[in-house]
PDB file of N, CA, C and O in Angstrom:
ATOM      1  N   MET A 281     -25.021  27.315 -15.864  1.00 71.00           N
ATOM      2  CA  MET A 281     -25.526  26.060 -15.313  1.00 71.00           C
ATOM      3  C   MET A 281     -24.354  25.031 -15.357  1.00 71.00           C
ATOM      4  O   MET A 281     -23.564  24.966 -16.287  1.00 71.00           O
ATOM      5  N   ASN A 282     -24.271  24.279 -14.307  1.00 86.00           N
ATOM      6  CA  ASN A 282     -23.217  23.272 -14.211  1.00 86.00           C
ATOM      7  C   ASN A 282     -23.571  22.050 -15.067  1.00 86.00           C
ATOM      8  O   ASN A 282     -24.718  21.753 -15.367  1.00 86.00           O
ATOM      9  N   THR A 283     -22.489  21.378 -15.436  1.00 90.00           N
ATOM     10  CA  THR A 283     -22.723  20.119 -16.194  1.00 90.00           C
ATOM     11  C   THR A 283     -23.130  19.003 -15.238  1.00 90.00           C
ATOM     12  O   THR A 283     -22.756  19.003 -14.080  1.00 90.00           O
ATOM     13  N   PRO A 284     -23.953  18.045 -15.715  1.00 88.00           N
ATOM     14  CA  PRO A 284     -24.366  16.980 -14.859  1.00 88.00           C
ATOM     15  C   PRO A 284     -23.192  16.088 -14.429  1.00 88.00           C
ATOM     16  O   PRO A 284     -22.219  15.911 -15.178  1.00 88.00           O
ATOM     17  N   VAL A 285     -23.283  15.514 -13.248  1.00 88.00           N
ATOM     18  CA  VAL A 285     -22.230  14.700 -12.660  1.00 88.00           C
ATOM     19  C   VAL A 285     -22.787  13.283 -12.557  1.00 88.00           C
ATOM     20  O   VAL A 285     -23.880  13.080 -12.050  1.00 88.00           O
ATOM     21  N   ASN A 286     -21.975  12.327 -13.006  1.00 93.00           N
ATOM     22  CA  ASN A 286     -22.389  10.932 -12.881  1.00 93.00           C
ATOM     23  C   ASN A 286     -22.025  10.502 -11.453  1.00 93.00           C
ATOM     24  O   ASN A 286     -20.863  10.352 -11.111  1.00 93.00           O
ATOM     25  N   LEU A 287     -23.029  10.310 -10.616  1.00 94.00           N
ATOM     26  CA  LEU A 287     -22.790   9.998  -9.220  1.00 94.00           C
ATOM     27  C   LEU A 287     -22.133   8.608  -9.008  1.00 94.00           C
ATOM     28  O   LEU A 287     -21.354   8.413  -8.129  1.00 94.00           O
ATOM     29  N   ASN A 288     -22.474   7.658  -9.900  1.00 96.00           N
ATOM     30  CA  ASN A 288     -21.842   6.316  -9.822  1.00 96.00           C
ATOM     31  C   ASN A 288     -20.360   6.406 -10.054  1.00 96.00           C
ATOM     32  O   ASN A 288     -19.569   5.810  -9.353  1.00 96.00           O
ATOM     33  N   ARG A 289     -19.939   7.180 -11.055  1.00 95.00           N
ATOM     34  CA  ARG A 289     -18.545   7.345 -11.349  1.00 95.00           C
ATOM     35  C   ARG A 289     -17.823   8.016 -10.159  1.00 95.00           C
ATOM     36  O   ARG A 289     -16.746   7.579  -9.787  1.00 95.00           O
ATOM     37  N   PHE A 290     -18.437   9.051  -9.618  1.00 93.00           N
ATOM     38  CA  PHE A 290     -17.874   9.742  -8.472  1.00 93.00           C
ATOM     39  C   PHE A 290     -17.714   8.785  -7.303  1.00 93.00           C
ATOM     40  O   PHE A 290     -16.670   8.759  -6.639  1.00 93.00           O
ATOM     41  N   ARG A 291     -18.748   7.999  -7.022  1.00 96.00           N
ATOM     42  CA  ARG A 291     -18.700   7.034  -5.886  1.00 96.00           C
ATOM     43  C   ARG A 291     -17.610   6.017  -6.096  1.00 96.00           C
ATOM     44  O   ARG A 291     -16.849   5.699  -5.148  1.00 96.00           O
ATOM     45  N   LYS A 292     -17.456   5.501  -7.313  1.00 97.00           N
ATOM     46  CA  LYS A 292     -16.455   4.504  -7.575  1.00 97.00           C
ATOM     47  C   LYS A 292     -15.040   5.074  -7.479  1.00 97.00           C
ATOM     48  O   LYS A 292     -14.137   4.417  -6.974  1.00 97.00           O
ATOM     49  N   GLN A 293     -14.862   6.314  -7.945  1.00 96.00           N
ATOM     50  CA  GLN A 293     -13.543   6.930  -7.845  1.00 96.00           C
ATOM     51  C   GLN A 293     -13.151   7.160  -6.388  1.00 96.00           C
ATOM     52  O   GLN A 293     -11.998   6.925  -5.996  1.00 96.00           O
ATOM     53  N   LYS A 294     -14.121   7.556  -5.588  1.00 97.00           N
ATOM     54  CA  LYS A 294     -13.883   7.758  -4.154  1.00 97.00           C
ATOM     55  C   LYS A 294     -13.492   6.427  -3.461  1.00 97.00           C
ATOM     56  O   LYS A 294     -12.564   6.380  -2.668  1.00 97.00           O
ATOM     57  N   ALA A 295     -14.206   5.357  -3.814  1.00 97.00           N
ATOM     58  CA  ALA A 295     -13.903   3.995  -3.279  1.00 97.00           C
ATOM     59  C   ALA A 295     -12.500   3.562  -3.676  1.00 97.00           C
ATOM     60  O   ALA A 295     -11.772   3.007  -2.842  1.00 97.00           O
ATOM     61  N   ARG A 296     -12.143   3.786  -4.917  1.00 97.00           N
ATOM     62  CA  ARG A 296     -10.800   3.411  -5.383  1.00 97.00           C
ATOM     63  C   ARG A 296      -9.725   4.155  -4.654  1.00 97.00           C
ATOM     64  O   ARG A 296      -8.705   3.576  -4.260  1.00 97.00           O
ATOM     65  N   ALA A 297      -9.935   5.459  -4.440  1.00 97.00           N
ATOM     66  CA  ALA A 297      -8.961   6.272  -3.703  1.00 97.00           C
ATOM     67  C   ALA A 297      -8.772   5.779  -2.259  1.00 97.00           C
ATOM     68  O   ALA A 297      -7.665   5.694  -1.772  1.00 97.00           O
ATOM     69  N   GLU A 298      -9.901   5.445  -1.618  1.00 97.00           N
ATOM     70  CA  GLU A 298      -9.812   4.951  -0.259  1.00 97.00           C
ATOM     71  C   GLU A 298      -9.117   3.567  -0.194  1.00 97.00           C
ATOM     72  O   GLU A 298      -8.306   3.329   0.711  1.00 97.00           O
ATOM     73  N   ASP A 299      -9.392   2.705  -1.160  1.00 96.00           N
ATOM     74  CA  ASP A 299      -8.738   1.419  -1.200  1.00 96.00           C
ATOM     75  C   ASP A 299      -7.238   1.541  -1.414  1.00 96.00           C
ATOM     76  O   ASP A 299      -6.401   0.842  -0.817  1.00 96.00           O
ATOM     77  N   LYS A 300      -6.854   2.475  -2.319  1.00 95.00           N
ATOM     78  CA  LYS A 300      -5.426   2.701  -2.598  1.00 95.00           C
ATOM     79  C   LYS A 300      -4.733   3.248  -1.358  1.00 95.00           C
ATOM     80  O   LYS A 300      -3.634   2.814  -1.023  1.00 95.00           O
ATOM     81  N   ALA A 301      -5.369   4.157  -0.640  1.00 96.00           N
ATOM     82  CA  ALA A 301      -4.774   4.705   0.581  1.00 96.00           C
ATOM     83  C   ALA A 301      -4.616   3.600   1.627  1.00 96.00           C
ATOM     84  O   ALA A 301      -3.562   3.528   2.318  1.00 96.00           O
ATOM     85  N   ARG A 302      -5.593   2.719   1.774  1.00 95.00           N
ATOM     86  CA  ARG A 302      -5.504   1.623   2.736  1.00 95.00           C
ATOM     87  C   ARG A 302      -4.383   0.678   2.333  1.00 95.00           C
ATOM     88  O   ARG A 302      -3.638   0.214   3.152  1.00 95.00           O
ATOM     89  N   ALA A 303      -4.282   0.387   1.026  1.00 91.00           N
ATOM     90  CA  ALA A 303      -3.236  -0.531   0.551  1.00 91.00           C
ATOM     91  C   ALA A 303      -1.845   0.024   0.761  1.00 91.00           C
ATOM     92  O   ALA A 303      -0.944  -0.650   1.181  1.00 91.00           O
ATOM     93  N   ASP A 304      -1.678   1.357   0.512  1.00 90.00           N
ATOM     94  CA  ASP A 304      -0.415   1.983   0.787  1.00 90.00           C
ATOM     95  C   ASP A 304      -0.030   1.946   2.253  1.00 90.00           C
ATOM     96  O   ASP A 304       1.121   1.707   2.608  1.00 90.00           O
ATOM     97  N   GLN A 305      -1.041   2.179   3.092  1.00 91.00           N
ATOM     98  CA  GLN A 305      -0.741   2.136   4.526  1.00 91.00           C
ATOM     99  C   GLN A 305      -0.350   0.745   4.984  1.00 91.00           C
ATOM    100  O   GLN A 305       0.580   0.586   5.713  1.00 91.00           O
ATOM    101  N   ASN A 306      -1.025  -0.269   4.483  1.00 88.00           N
ATOM    102  CA  ASN A 306      -0.695  -1.672   4.846  1.00 88.00           C
ATOM    103  C   ASN A 306       0.667  -2.057   4.303  1.00 88.00           C
ATOM    104  O   ASN A 306       1.428  -2.754   4.966  1.00 88.00           O
ATOM    105  N   ALA A 307       1.020  -1.581   3.129  1.00 84.00           N
ATOM    106  CA  ALA A 307       2.306  -1.883   2.572  1.00 84.00           C
ATOM    107  C   ALA A 307       3.411  -1.253   3.381  1.00 84.00           C
ATOM    108  O   ALA A 307       4.488  -1.834   3.584  1.00 84.00           O
ATOM    109  N   ALA A 308       3.163  -0.058   3.852  1.00 83.00           N
ATOM    110  CA  ALA A 308       4.167   0.629   4.657  1.00 83.00           C
ATOM    111  C   ALA A 308       4.326  -0.066   6.012  1.00 83.00           C
ATOM    112  O   ALA A 308       5.454  -0.184   6.548  1.00 83.00           O
ATOM    113  N   LEU A 309       3.275  -0.559   6.567  1.00 84.00           N
ATOM    114  CA  LEU A 309       3.330  -1.237   7.860  1.00 84.00           C
ATOM    115  C   LEU A 309       3.902  -2.658   7.769  1.00 84.00           C
ATOM    116  O   LEU A 309       4.731  -3.052   8.597  1.00 84.00           O
ATOM    117  N   HIS A 310       3.487  -3.420   6.791  1.00 82.00           N
ATOM    118  CA  HIS A 310       3.790  -4.823   6.765  1.00 82.00           C
ATOM    119  C   HIS A 310       4.769  -5.256   5.671  1.00 82.00           C
ATOM    120  O   HIS A 310       5.326  -6.338   5.686  1.00 82.00           O
ATOM    121  N   GLY A 311       4.903  -4.441   4.656  1.00 83.00           N
ATOM    122  CA  GLY A 311       5.705  -4.822   3.504  1.00 83.00           C
ATOM    123  C   GLY A 311       7.168  -4.489   3.661  1.00 83.00           C
ATOM    124  O   GLY A 311       7.606  -3.799   4.614  1.00 83.00           O
ATOM    125  N   LEU A 312       7.974  -4.951   2.768  1.00 81.00           N
ATOM    126  CA  LEU A 312       9.400  -4.636   2.714  1.00 81.00           C
ATOM    127  C   LEU A 312       9.660  -3.790   1.486  1.00 81.00           C
ATOM    128  O   LEU A 312       9.040  -3.903   0.478  1.00 81.00           O
ATOM    129  N   SER A 313      10.683  -2.995   1.594  1.00 81.00           N
ATOM    130  CA  SER A 313      11.107  -2.193   0.451  1.00 81.00           C
ATOM    131  C   SER A 313      11.750  -3.110  -0.595  1.00 81.00           C
ATOM    132  O   SER A 313      12.112  -4.262  -0.278  1.00 81.00           O
ATOM    133  N   LYS A 314      11.892  -2.628  -1.786  1.00 82.00           N
ATOM    134  CA  LYS A 314      12.508  -3.458  -2.830  1.00 82.00           C
ATOM    135  C   LYS A 314      13.938  -3.869  -2.500  1.00 82.00           C
ATOM    136  O   LYS A 314      14.353  -4.990  -2.691  1.00 82.00           O
ATOM    137  N   ALA A 315      14.700  -2.992  -1.877  1.00 90.00           N
ATOM    138  CA  ALA A 315      16.078  -3.274  -1.465  1.00 90.00           C
ATOM    139  C   ALA A 315      16.084  -4.423  -0.414  1.00 90.00           C
ATOM    140  O   ALA A 315      16.902  -5.303  -0.456  1.00 90.00           O
ATOM    141  N   GLN A 316      15.151  -4.319   0.509  1.00 88.00           N
ATOM    142  CA  GLN A 316      15.040  -5.350   1.571  1.00 88.00           C
ATOM    143  C   GLN A 316      14.625  -6.672   0.968  1.00 88.00           C
ATOM    144  O   GLN A 316      15.148  -7.730   1.390  1.00 88.00           O
ATOM    145  N   GLN A 317      13.728  -6.681  -0.038  1.00 84.00           N
ATOM    146  CA  GLN A 317      13.311  -7.915  -0.670  1.00 84.00           C
ATOM    147  C   GLN A 317      14.462  -8.568  -1.406  1.00 84.00           C
ATOM    148  O   GLN A 317      14.658  -9.766  -1.315  1.00 84.00           O
ATOM    149  N   GLU A 318      15.287  -7.753  -2.092  1.00 91.00           N
ATOM    150  CA  GLU A 318      16.445  -8.286  -2.817  1.00 91.00           C
ATOM    151  C   GLU A 318      17.488  -8.846  -1.841  1.00 91.00           C
ATOM    152  O   GLU A 318      18.093  -9.890  -2.110  1.00 91.00           O
ATOM    153  N   LEU A 319      17.664  -8.196  -0.705  1.00 94.00           N
ATOM    154  CA  LEU A 319      18.604  -8.643   0.299  1.00 94.00           C
ATOM    155  C   LEU A 319      18.173 -10.012   0.875  1.00 94.00           C
ATOM    156  O   LEU A 319      18.968 -10.903   1.012  1.00 94.00           O
ATOM    157  N   GLU A 320      16.852 -10.128   1.187  1.00 91.00           N
ATOM    158  CA  GLU A 320      16.338 -11.401   1.714  1.00 91.00           C
ATOM    159  C   GLU A 320      16.488 -12.501   0.672  1.00 91.00           C
ATOM    160  O   GLU A 320      16.848 -13.656   1.011  1.00 91.00           O
ATOM    161  N   LYS A 321      16.213 -12.193  -0.588  1.00 93.00           N
ATOM    162  CA  LYS A 321      16.377 -13.187  -1.636  1.00 93.00           C
ATOM    163  C   LYS A 321      17.836 -13.648  -1.749  1.00 93.00           C
ATOM    164  O   LYS A 321      18.084 -14.825  -1.916  1.00 93.00           O
ATOM    165  N   ALA A 322      18.742 -12.703  -1.713  1.00 96.00           N
ATOM    166  CA  ALA A 322      20.129 -13.057  -1.798  1.00 96.00           C
ATOM    167  C   ALA A 322      20.599 -13.913  -0.605  1.00 96.00           C
ATOM    168  O   ALA A 322      21.339 -14.897  -0.760  1.00 96.00           O
ATOM    169  N   LYS A 323      20.110 -13.570   0.597  1.00 95.00           N
ATOM    170  CA  LYS A 323      20.475 -14.343   1.762  1.00 95.00           C
ATOM    171  C   LYS A 323      19.908 -15.800   1.660  1.00 95.00           C
ATOM    172  O   LYS A 323      20.604 -16.759   2.016  1.00 95.00           O
ATOM    173  N   ASN A 324      18.685 -15.906   1.171  1.00 94.00           N
ATOM    174  CA  ASN A 324      18.075 -17.233   1.024  1.00 94.00           C
ATOM    175  C   ASN A 324      18.850 -18.077   0.001  1.00 94.00           C
ATOM    176  O   ASN A 324      19.058 -19.250   0.189  1.00 94.00           O
ATOM    177  N   THR A 325      19.212 -17.481  -1.107  1.00 95.00           N
ATOM    178  CA  THR A 325      19.959 -18.143  -2.147  1.00 95.00           C
ATOM    179  C   THR A 325      21.306 -18.643  -1.604  1.00 95.00           C
ATOM    180  O   THR A 325      21.692 -19.781  -1.866  1.00 95.00           O
ATOM    181  N   LEU A 326      21.999 -17.798  -0.889  1.00 94.00           N
ATOM    182  CA  LEU A 326      23.293 -18.110  -0.298  1.00 94.00           C
ATOM    183  C   LEU A 326      23.178 -19.268   0.691  1.00 94.00           C
ATOM    184  O   LEU A 326      23.961 -20.230   0.662  1.00 94.00           O
ATOM    185  N   SER A 327      22.139 -19.208   1.540  1.00 94.00           N
ATOM    186  CA  SER A 327      21.974 -20.278   2.536  1.00 94.00           C
ATOM    187  C   SER A 327      21.633 -21.596   1.839  1.00 94.00           C
ATOM    188  O   SER A 327      22.108 -22.675   2.277  1.00 94.00           O
ATOM    189  N   LYS A 328      20.764 -21.571   0.838  1.00 93.00           N
ATOM    190  CA  LYS A 328      20.441 -22.790   0.122  1.00 93.00           C
ATOM    191  C   LYS A 328      21.674 -23.399  -0.531  1.00 93.00           C
ATOM    192  O   LYS A 328      21.866 -24.623  -0.511  1.00 93.00           O
ATOM    193  N   ARG A 329      22.497 -22.566  -1.160  1.00 91.00           N
ATOM    194  CA  ARG A 329      23.673 -23.090  -1.816  1.00 91.00           C
ATOM    195  C   ARG A 329      24.668 -23.671  -0.820  1.00 91.00           C
ATOM    196  O   ARG A 329      25.248 -24.715  -1.069  1.00 91.00           O
ATOM    197  N   SER A 330      24.793 -23.029   0.334  1.00 91.00           N
ATOM    198  CA  SER A 330      25.727 -23.598   1.325  1.00 91.00           C
ATOM    199  C   SER A 330      25.193 -24.893   1.922  1.00 91.00           C
ATOM    200  O   SER A 330      25.949 -25.823   2.180  1.00 91.00           O
ATOM    201  N   LEU A 331      23.861 -24.983   2.121  1.00 88.00           N
ATOM    202  CA  LEU A 331      23.282 -26.242   2.617  1.00 88.00           C
ATOM    203  C   LEU A 331      23.404 -27.345   1.579  1.00 88.00           C
ATOM    204  O   LEU A 331      23.682 -28.502   1.927  1.00 88.00           O
ATOM    205  N   ASN A 332      23.215 -27.014   0.313  1.00 87.00           N
ATOM    206  CA  ASN A 332      23.347 -28.045  -0.703  1.00 87.00           C
ATOM    207  C   ASN A 332      24.736 -28.550  -0.848  1.00 87.00           C
ATOM    208  O   ASN A 332      25.003 -29.726  -1.168  1.00 87.00           O
ATOM    209  N   GLY A 333      25.727 -27.712  -0.564  1.00 83.00           N
ATOM    210  CA  GLY A 333      27.115 -28.101  -0.593  1.00 83.00           C
ATOM    211  C   GLY A 333      27.459 -29.039   0.561  1.00 83.00           C
ATOM    212  O   GLY A 333      28.435 -29.793   0.452  1.00 83.00           O
ATOM    213  N   LEU A 334      26.732 -29.012   1.636  1.00 82.00           N
ATOM    214  CA  LEU A 334      27.052 -29.878   2.770  1.00 82.00           C
ATOM    215  C   LEU A 334      26.299 -31.188   2.769  1.00 82.00           C
ATOM    216  O   LEU A 334      26.522 -32.036   3.656  1.00 82.00           O
ATOM    217  N   GLU A 335      25.419 -31.412   1.777  1.00 81.00           N
ATOM    218  CA  GLU A 335      24.685 -32.663   1.709  1.00 81.00           C
ATOM    219  C   GLU A 335      25.632 -33.830   1.406  1.00 81.00           C
ATOM    220  O   GLU A 335      26.584 -33.703   0.686  1.00 81.00           O
ATOM    221  N   ARG A 336      25.316 -34.946   1.964  1.00 81.00           N
ATOM    222  CA  ARG A 336      26.053 -36.141   1.671  1.00 81.00           C
ATOM    223  C   ARG A 336      25.507 -36.752   0.402  1.00 81.00           C
ATOM    224  O   ARG A 336      24.335 -36.628   0.085  1.00 81.00           O
ATOM    225  N   ASP A 337      26.358 -37.494  -0.283  1.00 78.00           N
ATOM    226  CA  ASP A 337      25.890 -38.165  -1.507  1.00 78.00           C
ATOM    227  C   ASP A 337      24.983 -39.335  -1.110  1.00 78.00           C
ATOM    228  O   ASP A 337      25.250 -40.081  -0.180  1.00 78.00           O
ATOM    229  N   LYS A 338      23.923 -39.489  -1.912  1.00 73.00           N
ATOM    230  CA  LYS A 338      22.995 -40.610  -1.639  1.00 73.00           C
ATOM    231  C   LYS A 338      23.537 -41.883  -2.302  1.00 73.00           C
ATOM    232  O   LYS A 338      24.032 -41.838  -3.395  1.00 73.00           O
ATOM    233  N   LEU A 339      23.461 -42.962  -1.559  1.00 66.00           N
ATOM    234  CA  LEU A 339      23.938 -44.225  -2.123  1.00 66.00           C
ATOM    235  C   LEU A 339      22.976 -44.910  -2.983  1.00 66.00           C
ATOM    236  O   LEU A 339      21.933 -45.022  -3.094  1.00 66.00           O
TER     237      LEU A 339
END
């Protein structure tokens, strides 16, 4: 005889797996890789520093 199965637990595990698959798909379509994120951050920092260097002194 088989052991009883908790259907609520099974249903929730299936829902979590589907949500994770959807999240992974969205991340692949819309997200950036870690290397791309670091590159964007470095570019933004460099541009902010160069713009701050060009500011005129306030009187």
